[in-house]
Coordinates of C-alpha atoms and ligand atoms in Angstrom, one line a residue:
X6 CA 2.0 -12.8 7.2
X7 CA -0.9 -13.7 9.5
X8 CA -2.2 -16.1 6.9
X9 CA 1.2 -17.6 6.4
X10 CA 1.8 -18.4 10.1
X11 CA 0.7 -21.7 11.6
X12 CA 1.8 -25.3 11.4
X13 CA 0.3 -26.6 8.2
X14 CA 2.5 -29.2 6.5
X15 CA 5.0 -27.8 4.0
X16 CA 6.7 -29.9 1.2
X17 CA 10.4 -30.5 0.4
X18 CA 12.1 -29.3 -2.7
X19 CA 13.1 -31.9 -5.3
X20 CA 16.8 -33.1 -5.0
X21 CA 19.1 -30.4 -6.5
X22 CA 20.6 -33.0 -8.8
X23 CA 17.2 -33.6 -10.4
X24 CA 16.4 -29.9 -10.8
X25 CA 18.0 -29.2 -14.2
X26 CA 15.9 -31.9 -15.8
X27 CA 12.8 -30.8 -14.0
X28 CA 13.3 -27.2 -15.1
X29 CA 13.7 -28.3 -18.7
X30 CA 10.5 -30.2 -18.4
X31 CA 8.9 -26.9 -17.1
X32 CA 10.1 -25.0 -20.2
X33 CA 12.4 -22.9 -18.1
X34 CA 15.0 -21.2 -20.4
X35 CA 18.7 -21.7 -19.7
X36 CA 19.3 -18.2 -18.4
X37 CA 16.4 -18.5 -15.9
X38 CA 17.4 -22.0 -14.9
X39 CA 21.0 -20.9 -14.2
X40 CA 19.7 -18.2 -11.8
X41 CA 17.4 -20.7 -10.1
X42 CA 20.2 -23.2 -9.7
X43 CA 22.5 -20.4 -8.3
X44 CA 20.0 -19.5 -5.6
X45 CA 19.1 -23.1 -4.7
X46 CA 18.0 -23.2 -1.0
X47 CA 20.8 -25.6 0.1
X48 CA 20.8 -26.2 3.8
X49 CA 23.2 -23.6 5.3
X50 CA 23.3 -21.5 2.1
X51 CA 24.4 -17.9 3.0
X52 CA 21.8 -16.6 0.5
X53 CA 19.0 -17.8 2.7
X54 CA 18.4 -15.9 5.8
X55 CA 16.2 -17.6 8.4
X56 CA 13.4 -15.1 7.5
X57 CA 13.5 -16.0 3.8
X58 CA 13.6 -19.7 4.6
X59 CA 10.6 -19.3 6.8
X60 CA 8.7 -17.4 4.1
X61 CA 9.5 -20.2 1.6
X62 CA 8.5 -22.9 3.9
X63 CA 5.2 -21.2 5.0
X64 CA 4.3 -20.2 1.4
X65 CA 4.6 -23.8 0.3
X66 CA 2.4 -24.8 3.2
X67 CA -0.2 -22.1 2.5
X68 CA -0.6 -23.1 -1.2
X69 CA -0.5 -26.8 -0.3
X70 CA -3.2 -26.2 2.2
X71 CA -5.5 -25.2 -0.7
X72 CA -4.7 -28.2 -2.9
X73 CA -7.6 -28.7 -5.3
X74 CA -8.6 -25.0 -4.9
X75 CA -9.3 -22.9 -7.9
X76 CA -9.8 -19.4 -6.7
X77 CA -7.1 -16.7 -6.7
X78 CA -5.1 -16.6 -3.5
X79 CA -3.9 -13.4 -2.0
X80 CA -0.3 -13.0 -3.5
X81 CA 2.6 -13.6 -1.1
X82 CA 4.6 -10.6 -0.1
X83 CA 6.4 -8.9 -3.0
X84 CA 10.1 -9.3 -2.6
X85 CA 12.9 -6.9 -3.7
X86 CA 14.1 -9.2 -6.5
X87 CA 17.3 -7.3 -7.2
X88 CA 18.7 -8.6 -3.9
X89 CA 19.8 -11.9 -5.7
X90 CA 18.5 -15.2 -6.8
X91 CA 17.0 -16.4 -3.5
X92 CA 14.8 -13.3 -3.2
X93 CA 14.1 -13.2 -6.9
X94 CA 13.0 -16.8 -7.2
X95 CA 11.6 -17.7 -3.8
X96 CA 8.2 -18.4 -5.3
X97 CA 9.7 -20.5 -8.0
X98 CA 11.3 -22.7 -5.3
X99 CA 7.8 -22.9 -3.8
X100 CA 6.4 -24.0 -7.2
X101 CA 9.1 -26.7 -7.5
X102 CA 8.4 -28.0 -4.0
X103 CA 4.7 -28.4 -4.9
X104 CA 5.3 -30.4 -8.0
X105 CA 5.1 -33.8 -6.3
X106 CA 2.0 -32.7 -4.5
X107 CA 0.1 -31.4 -7.5
X108 CA 1.2 -34.2 -9.9
X109 CA -0.2 -36.6 -7.2
X110 CA -3.5 -34.7 -7.3
X111 CA -3.5 -34.9 -11.1
X112 CA -2.8 -38.6 -11.0
X113 CA -5.7 -39.1 -8.5
X114 CA -7.9 -37.4 -11.2
X115 CA -6.6 -39.5 -14.0
X116 CA -5.1 -36.5 -15.8
X117 CA -2.9 -37.6 -18.7
X118 CA 0.8 -36.9 -18.2
X119 CA 1.0 -34.7 -21.3
X120 CA -1.7 -32.3 -19.9
X121 CA 0.0 -32.2 -16.5
X122 CA 3.4 -31.2 -17.9
X123 CA 2.0 -28.8 -20.5
X124 CA 0.1 -27.1 -17.8
X125 CA 2.9 -26.9 -15.3
X126 CA 5.3 -25.6 -18.1
X127 CA 3.6 -22.3 -17.8
X128 CA 6.3 -21.6 -15.3
X129 CA 9.0 -21.3 -18.0
X130 CA 6.7 -19.2 -20.2
X131 CA 6.0 -16.7 -17.3
X132 CA 9.7 -16.4 -16.3
X133 CA 10.6 -15.7 -19.9
X134 CA 7.9 -13.0 -20.2
X135 CA 8.9 -11.5 -16.9
X136 CA 12.5 -11.3 -18.1
X137 CA 11.3 -9.4 -21.2
X138 CA 9.3 -7.1 -18.9
X139 CA 12.5 -6.3 -16.9
X140 CA 10.9 -8.2 -14.0
X141 CA 7.9 -6.0 -13.8
X142 CA 5.4 -8.9 -14.4
X143 CA 6.2 -11.1 -11.5
X144 CA 3.9 -9.8 -8.7
X145 CA 0.9 -11.0 -10.8
X146 CA 2.6 -14.2 -11.9
X147 CA 3.5 -15.3 -8.4
X148 CA -0.2 -15.4 -7.6
X149 CA -1.3 -16.8 -11.0
X150 CA 1.1 -19.8 -10.8
X151 CA -0.5 -21.0 -7.5
X152 CA -3.5 -22.0 -9.7
X153 CA -1.3 -24.5 -11.5
X154 CA 0.3 -25.7 -8.3
X155 CA -3.1 -26.4 -6.8
X156 CA -4.7 -28.3 -9.7
X157 CA -7.0 -25.4 -10.4
X158 CA -6.2 -24.9 -14.0
X159 CA -5.4 -27.0 -17.1
X160 CA -3.8 -26.1 -20.4
X161 CA -5.7 -27.9 -23.1
X162 CA -4.4 -26.9 -26.6
X163 CA -4.6 -23.1 -27.1
X164 CA -6.4 -22.2 -23.9
X165 CA -6.0 -22.6 -20.1
X166 CA -9.2 -23.6 -18.4
X167 CA -9.8 -22.7 -14.7
X168 CA -12.2 -24.7 -12.6
X169 CA -14.8 -22.9 -10.5
X170 CA -17.7 -23.3 -8.1
X171 CA -20.2 -21.3 -10.2
X172 CA -20.6 -23.7 -13.2
X173 CA -18.4 -21.8 -15.6
X174 CA -14.9 -22.8 -16.8
X175 CA -12.7 -19.7 -16.8
X176 CA -10.7 -19.2 -20.1
X177 CA -7.2 -17.8 -20.1
X178 CA -5.2 -17.1 -23.2
X179 CA -1.4 -17.8 -22.8
X180 CA 1.0 -16.0 -25.1
X181 CA 1.7 -18.8 -27.5
X182 CA 1.1 -17.4 -31.0
X183 CA -2.1 -16.3 -32.7
X184 CA -5.4 -17.5 -31.3
X185 CA -7.0 -18.8 -34.5
X186 CA -10.7 -19.7 -34.3
X187 CA -9.8 -23.3 -35.2
X188 CA -7.4 -23.5 -32.3
X189 CA -10.0 -22.1 -29.9
X190 CA -12.7 -24.4 -31.1
X191 CA -10.3 -27.4 -30.6
X192 CA -9.5 -26.3 -27.1
X193 CA -13.1 -25.8 -26.2
X194 CA -14.0 -29.2 -27.6
X195 CA -11.2 -30.8 -25.5
X196 CA -12.5 -29.1 -22.4
X197 CA -16.0 -30.4 -22.9
X198 CA -14.7 -33.9 -22.8
X199 CA -11.9 -33.3 -20.2
X200 CA -13.8 -31.9 -17.2
X201 CA -16.7 -34.5 -17.1
X202 CA -14.1 -37.2 -17.3
X203 CA -11.6 -36.0 -14.7
X204 CA -13.9 -34.0 -12.4
X205 CA -17.2 -35.9 -12.6
X206 CA -18.5 -34.2 -9.5
X207 CA -18.2 -30.8 -11.0
X208 CA -20.8 -29.6 -13.5
X209 CA -19.9 -26.8 -16.0
X210 CA -22.6 -25.1 -18.2
X211 CA -20.7 -22.2 -19.6
X212 CA -17.3 -20.9 -20.5
X213 CA -16.4 -17.5 -19.1
X214 CA -13.6 -15.0 -19.5
X215 CA -12.5 -11.7 -18.0
X216 CA -10.0 -9.8 -20.1
X217 CA -8.9 -6.7 -21.9
X218 CA -9.4 -8.8 -25.0
X219 CA -13.2 -8.6 -24.5
X220 CA -13.4 -4.8 -24.6
X221 CA -15.8 -4.0 -27.5
X222 CA -13.9 -0.7 -28.1
X223 CA -11.2 -2.8 -29.8
X224 CA -13.6 -3.2 -32.7
X225 CA -13.1 0.5 -33.5
X226 CA -9.6 -0.3 -34.5
X227 CA -9.2 -4.0 -35.3
X228 CA -10.4 -5.6 -38.6
X229 CA -13.6 -7.7 -38.3
X230 CA -11.7 -10.8 -39.2
X231 CA -9.0 -10.4 -36.6
X232 CA -8.7 -13.2 -34.1
X233 CA -9.4 -10.9 -31.2
X234 CA -12.7 -9.7 -32.7
X235 CA -13.7 -13.2 -33.7
X236 CA -13.0 -14.4 -30.1
X237 CA -15.2 -11.5 -28.8
X238 CA -18.1 -12.6 -31.0
X239 CA -18.4 -15.9 -29.0
X240 CA -19.3 -14.0 -25.7
X241 CA -22.3 -12.4 -24.2
X242 CA -20.9 -9.6 -22.1
X243 CA -21.9 -8.6 -18.6
X244 CA -22.7 -4.9 -18.1
X245 CA -19.5 -2.9 -17.7
X246 CA -18.6 -2.0 -14.1
X247 CA -15.6 0.2 -13.6
X248 CA -14.0 -1.5 -10.6
X249 CA -14.8 -5.1 -11.6
X250 CA -11.4 -6.4 -12.4
X251 CA -7.9 -5.0 -12.9
X252 CA -7.2 -1.7 -14.5
X253 CA -7.4 -2.4 -18.3
X254 CA -5.3 0.6 -19.1
X255 CA -2.4 -1.2 -17.3
X256 CA -3.3 -4.6 -18.7
X257 CA -3.2 -3.5 -22.3
X258 CA 0.4 -2.3 -21.7
X259 CA 1.3 -5.6 -20.0
X260 CA -0.1 -7.8 -22.8
X261 CA 0.3 -5.6 -25.8
X262 CA 3.9 -4.3 -25.0
X263 CA 5.2 -6.3 -22.1
X264 CA 5.9 -3.2 -20.1
X265 CA 4.1 -1.3 -17.4
X266 CA 6.2 1.8 -17.2
X267 CA 7.3 2.9 -20.6
X268 CA 5.9 6.3 -21.6
X269 CA 3.3 6.1 -24.4
X270 CA 5.5 8.1 -26.8
X271 CA 8.3 5.5 -26.4
X272 CA 6.2 2.4 -27.1
X273 CA 6.5 0.7 -30.5
X274 CA 3.7 1.1 -33.0
X275 CA 4.4 -2.1 -34.9
X276 CA 0.9 -3.7 -35.1
X277 CA -2.6 -2.4 -35.5
X278 CA -3.3 -3.4 -31.8
X279 CA -0.3 -1.4 -30.5
X280 CA -1.3 1.7 -32.5
X281 CA -4.9 1.3 -31.2
X282 CA -3.8 1.0 -27.6
X283 CA -1.6 4.1 -27.8
X284 CA -4.0 6.3 -29.8
X285 CA -6.9 5.4 -27.5
X286 CA -5.0 6.4 -24.4
X287 CA -3.6 9.5 -26.0
X288 CA -7.1 10.6 -26.9
X289 CA -7.8 10.6 -23.1
X290 CA -10.0 7.5 -23.4
X291 CA -9.8 4.3 -21.2
X292 CA -9.7 0.6 -21.9
X293 CA -12.2 -1.6 -20.2
X294 CA -11.8 -5.0 -18.5
X295 CA -14.8 -7.0 -19.5
X296 CA -16.4 -10.2 -18.4
X297 CA -18.4 -12.5 -20.7
X298 CA -19.6 -16.0 -21.1
X299 CA -21.2 -18.4 -23.5
X300 CA -22.9 -21.8 -23.0
X301 CA -20.8 -25.0 -23.1
Ligands
COA29 C1 -4.4 -12.9 -27.4 C2 -3.4 -12.9 -28.6 C3 -3.0 -14.3 -28.8 C4 -4.1 -12.4 -29.8 O1 -3.2 -12.4 -30.9 P1 -3.7 -12.6 -32.4 O2 -4.4 -13.9 -32.5 O3 -2.5 -12.3 -33.3 O4 -4.8 -11.5 -32.6 P2 -5.4 -10.7 -33.8 O5 -5.4 -11.6 -35.0 O6 -6.7 -10.2 -33.4 O7 -4.4 -9.5 -34.0 C5 -4.8 -8.3 -34.7 C6 -3.6 -7.4 -34.8 O8 -3.1 -7.1 -33.4 C7 -1.8 -7.5 -33.3 N1 -1.6 -8.1 -32.0 C8 -2.4 -9.0 -31.4 N2 -2.0 -9.3 -30.1 C9 -0.9 -8.5 -29.9 C10 0.0 -8.3 -28.8 N3 -0.2 -9.0 -27.7 N4 1.0 -7.4 -28.9 C11 1.1 -6.7 -30.1 N5 0.4 -6.8 -31.2 C12 -0.7 -7.7 -31.1 C13 -1.6 -8.5 -34.4 O9 -0.2 -8.6 -34.8 C14 -2.4 -7.9 -35.5 O10 -1.8 -6.7 -36.0 P3 -1.2 -6.6 -37.5 O11 -2.3 -7.0 -38.4 O12 -0.8 -5.2 -37.6 O13 -0.1 -7.6 -37.5 C15 -2.2 -12.0 -28.3 O14 -2.6 -10.7 -28.1 C16 -1.4 -12.5 -27.1 O15 -0.6 -13.4 -27.2 N6 -1.6 -11.8 -26.0 C17 -0.9 -12.1 -24.7 C18 -1.8 -13.0 -23.8 C19 -3.0 -12.3 -23.4 O16 -3.2 -11.1 -23.6 N7 -3.9 -13.0 -22.7 C20 -5.1 -12.5 -22.1 C21 -4.8 -12.1 -20.8 S1 -6.2 -11.3 -19.9

């Protein structure tokens, strides 16, 4: 709350009449769009207490204040989302208010429109995943999506690429079908041309990734020609450090089952990965979040 306070400039939401078309452009599904429209922060709306309106305004200002930034921001306060659409989608309204700001930033960097809107449409993908997760996923997503809203991350083909200060482009893998080696190669090639062209003052010498996907223990279970194992083979791993990154035992549930709370004996065993995750944990072992990189 201390960080939020202050008088940095905020940004207005788009006109409500334009919102349905904007939400469609952001790949927001009809059911999520209907909720977002229902909770719209109209002046005088009974859904918006002064405190919620303050939080929205100051959250927009805080993220806007870091336009062009590419580090993770501390997530805004977690809200009780079952209190209705204003509470549930406060950070979505913040994202919508920042669209003009971030698309202006993209234009200043000559980013093609198609990249801009593909990148920003991660909003719809995240809302849909969160719905599948019974809304358990949002606390991470509300922080994740500030990268998009600040021009810190770009979706180029199969991968999202995050700018940094340390000379490495951070790779993220959205849920958009299998990650075939050819699709990964194409995305890396696109990034090699994209960043020197649009961010000529930044110099990148490696690609990096931090993920449950890089845990070598997966090789005990997955076939050598699986996309995950082939992705791993690109990286040189940093030594494992237990507290370096999120708890991978939780992250494998998030990404392999889209739940955080279902007991192991009630999870589906439909794929080799799902069986691996369950059997490994049931054997009392742990998954590891690993960091790796390879030269550009
Ligand atoms: C990363 C991802 C695209 C890999 O999928 P993929 O290309 O199909 O991977 P593989 O070819 O290595 O899959 C090997 C096996 O694991 C299964 N599998 C892979 N990812 C799975 C997932 N997220 N959930 C369930 N099963 C999965 C595959 O179906 C296959 O099993 P099968 O042969 O029994 O069908 C996929 O896991 C995904 O979309 N994950 C969500 C996003 C994510 O995890 N990002 C990283 C965040 S740190």
